[in-house]
PDB file of C-alpha atoms in Angstrom:
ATOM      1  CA  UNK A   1       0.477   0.452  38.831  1.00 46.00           C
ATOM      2  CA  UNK A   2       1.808  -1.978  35.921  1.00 47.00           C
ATOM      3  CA  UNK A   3       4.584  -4.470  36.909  1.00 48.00           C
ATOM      4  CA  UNK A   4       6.922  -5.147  34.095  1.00 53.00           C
ATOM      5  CA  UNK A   5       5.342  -8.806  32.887  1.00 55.00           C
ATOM      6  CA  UNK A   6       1.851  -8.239  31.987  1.00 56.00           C
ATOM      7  CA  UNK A   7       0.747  -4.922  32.847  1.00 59.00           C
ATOM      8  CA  UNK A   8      -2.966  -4.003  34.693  1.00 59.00           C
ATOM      9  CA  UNK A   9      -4.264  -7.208  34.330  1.00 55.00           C
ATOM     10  CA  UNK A  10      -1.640  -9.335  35.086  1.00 59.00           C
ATOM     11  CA  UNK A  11      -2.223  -9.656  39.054  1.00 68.00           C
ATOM     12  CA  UNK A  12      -5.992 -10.002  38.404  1.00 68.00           C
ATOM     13  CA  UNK A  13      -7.035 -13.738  37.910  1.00 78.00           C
ATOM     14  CA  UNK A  14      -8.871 -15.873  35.030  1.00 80.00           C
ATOM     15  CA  UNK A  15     -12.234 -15.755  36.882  1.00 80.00           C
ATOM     16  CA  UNK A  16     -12.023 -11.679  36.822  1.00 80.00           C
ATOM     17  CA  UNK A  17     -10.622 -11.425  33.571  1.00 79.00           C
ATOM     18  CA  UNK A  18     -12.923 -12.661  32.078  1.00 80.00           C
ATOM     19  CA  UNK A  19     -15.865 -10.674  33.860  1.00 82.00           C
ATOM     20  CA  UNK A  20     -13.895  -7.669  32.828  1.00 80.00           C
ATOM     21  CA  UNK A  21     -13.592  -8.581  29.319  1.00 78.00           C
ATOM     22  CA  UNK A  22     -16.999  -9.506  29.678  1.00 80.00           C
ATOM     23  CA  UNK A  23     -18.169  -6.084  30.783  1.00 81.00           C
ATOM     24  CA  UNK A  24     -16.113  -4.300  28.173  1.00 78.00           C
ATOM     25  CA  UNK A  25     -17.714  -6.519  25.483  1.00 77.00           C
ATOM     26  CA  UNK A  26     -21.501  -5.265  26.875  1.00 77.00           C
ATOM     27  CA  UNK A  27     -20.608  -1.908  27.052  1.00 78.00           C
ATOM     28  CA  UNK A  28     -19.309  -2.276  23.267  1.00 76.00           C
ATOM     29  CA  UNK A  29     -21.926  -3.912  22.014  1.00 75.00           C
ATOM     30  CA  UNK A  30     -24.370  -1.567  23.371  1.00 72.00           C
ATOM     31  CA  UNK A  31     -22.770   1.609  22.639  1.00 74.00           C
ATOM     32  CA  UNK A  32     -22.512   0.168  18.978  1.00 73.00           C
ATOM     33  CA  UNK A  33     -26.439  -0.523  19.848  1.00 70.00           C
ATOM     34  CA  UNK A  34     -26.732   3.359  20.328  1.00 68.00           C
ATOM     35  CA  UNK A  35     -24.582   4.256  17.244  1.00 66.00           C
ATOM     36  CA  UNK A  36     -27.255   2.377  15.591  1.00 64.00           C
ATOM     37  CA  UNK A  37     -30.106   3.955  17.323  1.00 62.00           C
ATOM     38  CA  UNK A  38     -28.701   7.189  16.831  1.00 58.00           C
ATOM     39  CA  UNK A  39     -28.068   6.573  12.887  1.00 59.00           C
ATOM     40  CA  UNK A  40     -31.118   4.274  11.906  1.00 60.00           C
ATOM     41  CA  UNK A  41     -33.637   7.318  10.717  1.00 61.00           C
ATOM     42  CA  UNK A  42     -31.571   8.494   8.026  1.00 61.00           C
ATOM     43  CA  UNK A  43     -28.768   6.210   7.562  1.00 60.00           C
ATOM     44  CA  UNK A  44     -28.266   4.912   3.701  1.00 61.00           C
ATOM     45  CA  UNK A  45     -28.136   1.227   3.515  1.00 57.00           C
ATOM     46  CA  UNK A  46     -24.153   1.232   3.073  1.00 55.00           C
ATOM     47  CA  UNK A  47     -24.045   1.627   6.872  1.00 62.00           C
ATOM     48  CA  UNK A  48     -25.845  -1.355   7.231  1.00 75.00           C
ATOM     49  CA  UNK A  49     -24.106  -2.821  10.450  1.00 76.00           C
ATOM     50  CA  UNK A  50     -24.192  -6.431   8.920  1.00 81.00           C
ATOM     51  CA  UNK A  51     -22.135  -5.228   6.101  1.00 82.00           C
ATOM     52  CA  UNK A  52     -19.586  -2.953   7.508  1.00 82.00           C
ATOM     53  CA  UNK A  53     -18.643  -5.444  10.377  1.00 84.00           C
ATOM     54  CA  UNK A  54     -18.743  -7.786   7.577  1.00 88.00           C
ATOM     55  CA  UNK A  55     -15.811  -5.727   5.522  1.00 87.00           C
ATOM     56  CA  UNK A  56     -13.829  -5.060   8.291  1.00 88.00           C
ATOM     57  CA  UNK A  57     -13.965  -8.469  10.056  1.00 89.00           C
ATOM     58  CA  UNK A  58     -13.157  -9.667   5.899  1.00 91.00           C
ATOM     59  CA  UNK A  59      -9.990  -7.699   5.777  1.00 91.00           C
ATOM     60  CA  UNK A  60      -9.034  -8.711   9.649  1.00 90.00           C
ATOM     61  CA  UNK A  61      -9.017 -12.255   8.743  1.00 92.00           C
ATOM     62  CA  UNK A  62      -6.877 -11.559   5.606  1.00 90.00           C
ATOM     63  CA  UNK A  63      -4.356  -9.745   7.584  1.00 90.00           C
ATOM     64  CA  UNK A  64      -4.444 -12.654  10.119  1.00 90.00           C
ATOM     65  CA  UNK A  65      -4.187 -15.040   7.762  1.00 90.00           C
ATOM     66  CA  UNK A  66      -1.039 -13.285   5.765  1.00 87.00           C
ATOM     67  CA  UNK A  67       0.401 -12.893   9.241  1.00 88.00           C
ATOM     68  CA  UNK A  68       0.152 -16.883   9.994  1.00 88.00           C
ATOM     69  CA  UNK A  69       1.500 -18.022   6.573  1.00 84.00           C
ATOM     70  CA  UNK A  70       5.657 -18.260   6.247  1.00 84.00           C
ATOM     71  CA  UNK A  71       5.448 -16.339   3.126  1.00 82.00           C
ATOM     72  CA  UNK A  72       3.024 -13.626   2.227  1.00 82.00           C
ATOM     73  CA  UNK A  73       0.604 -15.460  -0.296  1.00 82.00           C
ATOM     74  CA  UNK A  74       0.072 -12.526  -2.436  1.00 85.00           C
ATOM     75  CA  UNK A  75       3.594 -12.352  -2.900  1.00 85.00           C
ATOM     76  CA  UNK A  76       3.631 -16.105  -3.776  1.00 84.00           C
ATOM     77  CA  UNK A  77       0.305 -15.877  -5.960  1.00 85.00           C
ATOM     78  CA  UNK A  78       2.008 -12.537  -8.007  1.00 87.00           C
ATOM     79  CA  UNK A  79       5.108 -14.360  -8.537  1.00 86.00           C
ATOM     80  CA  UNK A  80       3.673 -17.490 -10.389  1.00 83.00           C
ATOM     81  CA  UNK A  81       1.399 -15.295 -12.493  1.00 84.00           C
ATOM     82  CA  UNK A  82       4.211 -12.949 -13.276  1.00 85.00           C
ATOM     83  CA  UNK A  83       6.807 -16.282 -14.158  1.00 84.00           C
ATOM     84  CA  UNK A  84       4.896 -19.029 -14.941  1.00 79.00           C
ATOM     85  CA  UNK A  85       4.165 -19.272 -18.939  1.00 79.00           C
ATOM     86  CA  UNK A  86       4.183 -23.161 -18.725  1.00 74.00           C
ATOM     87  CA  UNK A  87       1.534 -23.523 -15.844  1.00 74.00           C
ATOM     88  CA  UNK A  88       3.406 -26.234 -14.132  1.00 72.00           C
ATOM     89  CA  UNK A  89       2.571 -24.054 -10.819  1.00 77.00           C
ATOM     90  CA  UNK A  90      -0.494 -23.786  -9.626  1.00 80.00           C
ATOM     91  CA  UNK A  91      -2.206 -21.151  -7.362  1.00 83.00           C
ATOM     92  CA  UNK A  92      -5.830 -22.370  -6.934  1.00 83.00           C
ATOM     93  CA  UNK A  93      -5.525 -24.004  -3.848  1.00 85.00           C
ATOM     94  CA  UNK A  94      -3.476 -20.590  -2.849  1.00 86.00           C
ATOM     95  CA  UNK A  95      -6.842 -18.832  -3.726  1.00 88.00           C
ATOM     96  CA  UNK A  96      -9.251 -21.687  -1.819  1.00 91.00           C
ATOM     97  CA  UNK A  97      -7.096 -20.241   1.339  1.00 90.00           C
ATOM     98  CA  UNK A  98      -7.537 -16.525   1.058  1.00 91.00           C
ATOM     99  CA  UNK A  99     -11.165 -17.012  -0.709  1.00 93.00           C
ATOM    100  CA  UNK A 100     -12.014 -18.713   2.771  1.00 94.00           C
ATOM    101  CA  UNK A 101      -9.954 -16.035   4.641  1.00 93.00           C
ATOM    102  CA  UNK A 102     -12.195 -14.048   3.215  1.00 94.00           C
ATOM    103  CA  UNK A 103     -15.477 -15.717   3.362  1.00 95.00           C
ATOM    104  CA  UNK A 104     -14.742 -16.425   7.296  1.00 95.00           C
ATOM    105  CA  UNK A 105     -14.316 -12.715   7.785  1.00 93.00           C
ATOM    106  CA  UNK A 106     -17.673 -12.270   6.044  1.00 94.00           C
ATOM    107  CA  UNK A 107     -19.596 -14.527   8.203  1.00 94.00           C
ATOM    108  CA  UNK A 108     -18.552 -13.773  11.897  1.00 93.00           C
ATOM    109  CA  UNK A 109     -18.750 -10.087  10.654  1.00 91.00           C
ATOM    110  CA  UNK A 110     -22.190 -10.067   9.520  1.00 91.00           C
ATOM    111  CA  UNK A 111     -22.935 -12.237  11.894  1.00 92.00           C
ATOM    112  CA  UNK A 112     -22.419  -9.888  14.262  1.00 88.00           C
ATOM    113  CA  UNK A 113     -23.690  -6.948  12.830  1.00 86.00           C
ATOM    114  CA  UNK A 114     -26.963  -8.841  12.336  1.00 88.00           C
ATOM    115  CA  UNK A 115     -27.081  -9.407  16.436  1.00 86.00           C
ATOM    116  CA  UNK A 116     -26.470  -5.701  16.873  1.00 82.00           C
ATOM    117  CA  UNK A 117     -29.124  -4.995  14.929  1.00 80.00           C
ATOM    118  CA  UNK A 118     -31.371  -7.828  16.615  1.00 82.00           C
ATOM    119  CA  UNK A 119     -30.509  -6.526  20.019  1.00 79.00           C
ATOM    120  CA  UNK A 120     -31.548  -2.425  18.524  1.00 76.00           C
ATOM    121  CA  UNK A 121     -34.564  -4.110  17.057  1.00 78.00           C
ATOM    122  CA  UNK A 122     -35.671  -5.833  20.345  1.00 77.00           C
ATOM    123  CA  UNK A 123     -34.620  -3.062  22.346  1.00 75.00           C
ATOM    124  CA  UNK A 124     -36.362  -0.419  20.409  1.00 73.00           C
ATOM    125  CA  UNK A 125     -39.567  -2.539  18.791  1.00 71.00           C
ATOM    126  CA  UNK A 126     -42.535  -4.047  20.317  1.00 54.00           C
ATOM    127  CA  UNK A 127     -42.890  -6.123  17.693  1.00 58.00           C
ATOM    128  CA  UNK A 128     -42.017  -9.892  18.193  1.00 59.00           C
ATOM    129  CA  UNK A 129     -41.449 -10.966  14.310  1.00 61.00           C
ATOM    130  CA  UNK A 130     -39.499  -8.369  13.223  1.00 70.00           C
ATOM    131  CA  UNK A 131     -36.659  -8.910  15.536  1.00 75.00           C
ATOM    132  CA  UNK A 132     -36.090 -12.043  15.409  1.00 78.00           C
ATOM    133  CA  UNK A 133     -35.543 -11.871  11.701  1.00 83.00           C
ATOM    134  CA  UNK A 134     -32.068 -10.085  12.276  1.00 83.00           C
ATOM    135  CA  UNK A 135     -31.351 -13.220  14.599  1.00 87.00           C
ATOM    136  CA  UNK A 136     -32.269 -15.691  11.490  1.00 90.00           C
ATOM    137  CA  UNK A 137     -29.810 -13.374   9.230  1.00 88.00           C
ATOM    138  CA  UNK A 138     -27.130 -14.003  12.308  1.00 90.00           C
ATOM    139  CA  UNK A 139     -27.438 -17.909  11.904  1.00 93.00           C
ATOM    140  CA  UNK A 140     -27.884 -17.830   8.301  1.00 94.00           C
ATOM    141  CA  UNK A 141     -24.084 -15.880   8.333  1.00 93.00           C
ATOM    142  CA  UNK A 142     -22.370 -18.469  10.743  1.00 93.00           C
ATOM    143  CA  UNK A 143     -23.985 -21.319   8.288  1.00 95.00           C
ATOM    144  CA  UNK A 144     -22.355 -19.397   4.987  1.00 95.00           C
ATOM    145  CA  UNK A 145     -19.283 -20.275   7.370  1.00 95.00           C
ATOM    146  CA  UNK A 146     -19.838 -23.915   6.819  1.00 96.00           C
ATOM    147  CA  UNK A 147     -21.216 -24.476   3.458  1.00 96.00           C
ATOM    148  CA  UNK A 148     -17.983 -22.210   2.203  1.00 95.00           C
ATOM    149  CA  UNK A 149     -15.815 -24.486   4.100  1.00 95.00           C
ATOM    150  CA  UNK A 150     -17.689 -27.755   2.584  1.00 96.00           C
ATOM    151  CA  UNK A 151     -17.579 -26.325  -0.828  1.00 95.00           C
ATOM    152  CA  UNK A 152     -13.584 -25.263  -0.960  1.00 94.00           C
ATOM    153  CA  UNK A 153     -13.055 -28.769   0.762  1.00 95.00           C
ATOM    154  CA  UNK A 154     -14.957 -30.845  -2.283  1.00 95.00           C
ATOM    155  CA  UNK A 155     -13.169 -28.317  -4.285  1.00 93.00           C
ATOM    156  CA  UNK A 156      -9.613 -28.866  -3.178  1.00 92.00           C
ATOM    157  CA  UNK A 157     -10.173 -32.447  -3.074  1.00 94.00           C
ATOM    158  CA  UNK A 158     -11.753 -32.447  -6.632  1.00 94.00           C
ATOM    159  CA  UNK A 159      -8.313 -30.146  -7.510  1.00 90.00           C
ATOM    160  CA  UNK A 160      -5.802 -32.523  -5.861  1.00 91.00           C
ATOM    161  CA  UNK A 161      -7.234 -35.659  -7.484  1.00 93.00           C
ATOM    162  CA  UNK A 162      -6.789 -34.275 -10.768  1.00 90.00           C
ATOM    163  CA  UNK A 163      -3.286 -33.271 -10.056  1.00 87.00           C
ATOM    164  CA  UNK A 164      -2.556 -37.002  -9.048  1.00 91.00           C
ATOM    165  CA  UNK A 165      -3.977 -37.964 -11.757  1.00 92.00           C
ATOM    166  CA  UNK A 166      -2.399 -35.857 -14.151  1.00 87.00           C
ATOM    167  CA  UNK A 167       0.481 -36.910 -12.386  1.00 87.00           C
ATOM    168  CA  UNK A 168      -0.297 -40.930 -12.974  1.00 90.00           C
ATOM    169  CA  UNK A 169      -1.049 -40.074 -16.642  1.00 90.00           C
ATOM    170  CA  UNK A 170       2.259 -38.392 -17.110  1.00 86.00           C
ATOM    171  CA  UNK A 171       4.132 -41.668 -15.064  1.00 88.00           C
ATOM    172  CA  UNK A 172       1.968 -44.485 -17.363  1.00 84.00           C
ATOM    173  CA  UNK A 173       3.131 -42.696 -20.633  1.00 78.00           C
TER     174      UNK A 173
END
């Protein structure tokens, strides 16, 4: 049924695969709606969906982001610690990239476990204040997004003006 370039879905157009991916993503998010209906009486607050899509999604965009680098930054970040006793290498801006690796990975992941739970909420509540409070916690995750990225941005600007400073100290004497 698969021809050799692109497998089941490469006869099927844009338009349908994207109502196909669309489907797949409903039935996902609901069955993960039913994992959490099924779990929610006695479930300890570990398996809070918020924070376990949270995790994963954190370590997901770590891998990504190792993947789309030239050189593993780990690898990069042990080797100056390990062989730098002079600190003329620096690996903070190294760490703003993973630390907002990280924090991305966070956001979209909690972010999504909070709409899981606001979609179990609604679909299992007749209250109308309750539920909505899970959608709050969703916008208040894609927002941590943001003020991350504005905070390592001030930060690595704050960091590279020193350095060319430093640098303009070291020139003048």
């Amino acid at each position: 049924m698969s021809d050799e370039k692109g497998g089941l879905l490469a006869k099927v157009d844009k338009k349908e695969k994207l109502i196909i991916y669309l489907v797949g993503g409903v039935i996902i998010l609901f069955a993960l709606v039913g994992l959490k209906a099924i779990t929610a009486e006695n479930a300890p607050a570990w398996l809070s969906p918020p924070l376990w899509f949270g995790i994963i999604c954190a370590i997901l965009s770590t891998i990504r982001f190792c993947k789309k680098q030239k050189e593993n930054p780990f690898a990069s970040i042990y080797r100056t610690l390990k062989d730098d006793y002079v600190f003329d290498k620096y690996i903070t801006l190294q760490l703003f990239n993973i630390f907002y690796a990280v924090g991305v990975g966070l956001g979209v992941g909690s972010a999504f476990g909070f709409f899981v739970d606001w979609l179990h909420a609604w679909l299992t509540r007749s209250s109308w204040f309750s539920p909505h409070l899970f959608l709050l916690g969703s916008l208040v995750s894609l927002l941590f997004i943001l003020f991350l990225r504005l905070n390592i941005e001030i930060l690595s600007i704050v960091y590279k003006a020193a350095i060319e400073f430093r640098a303009y100290v070291k020139e003048k004497v």
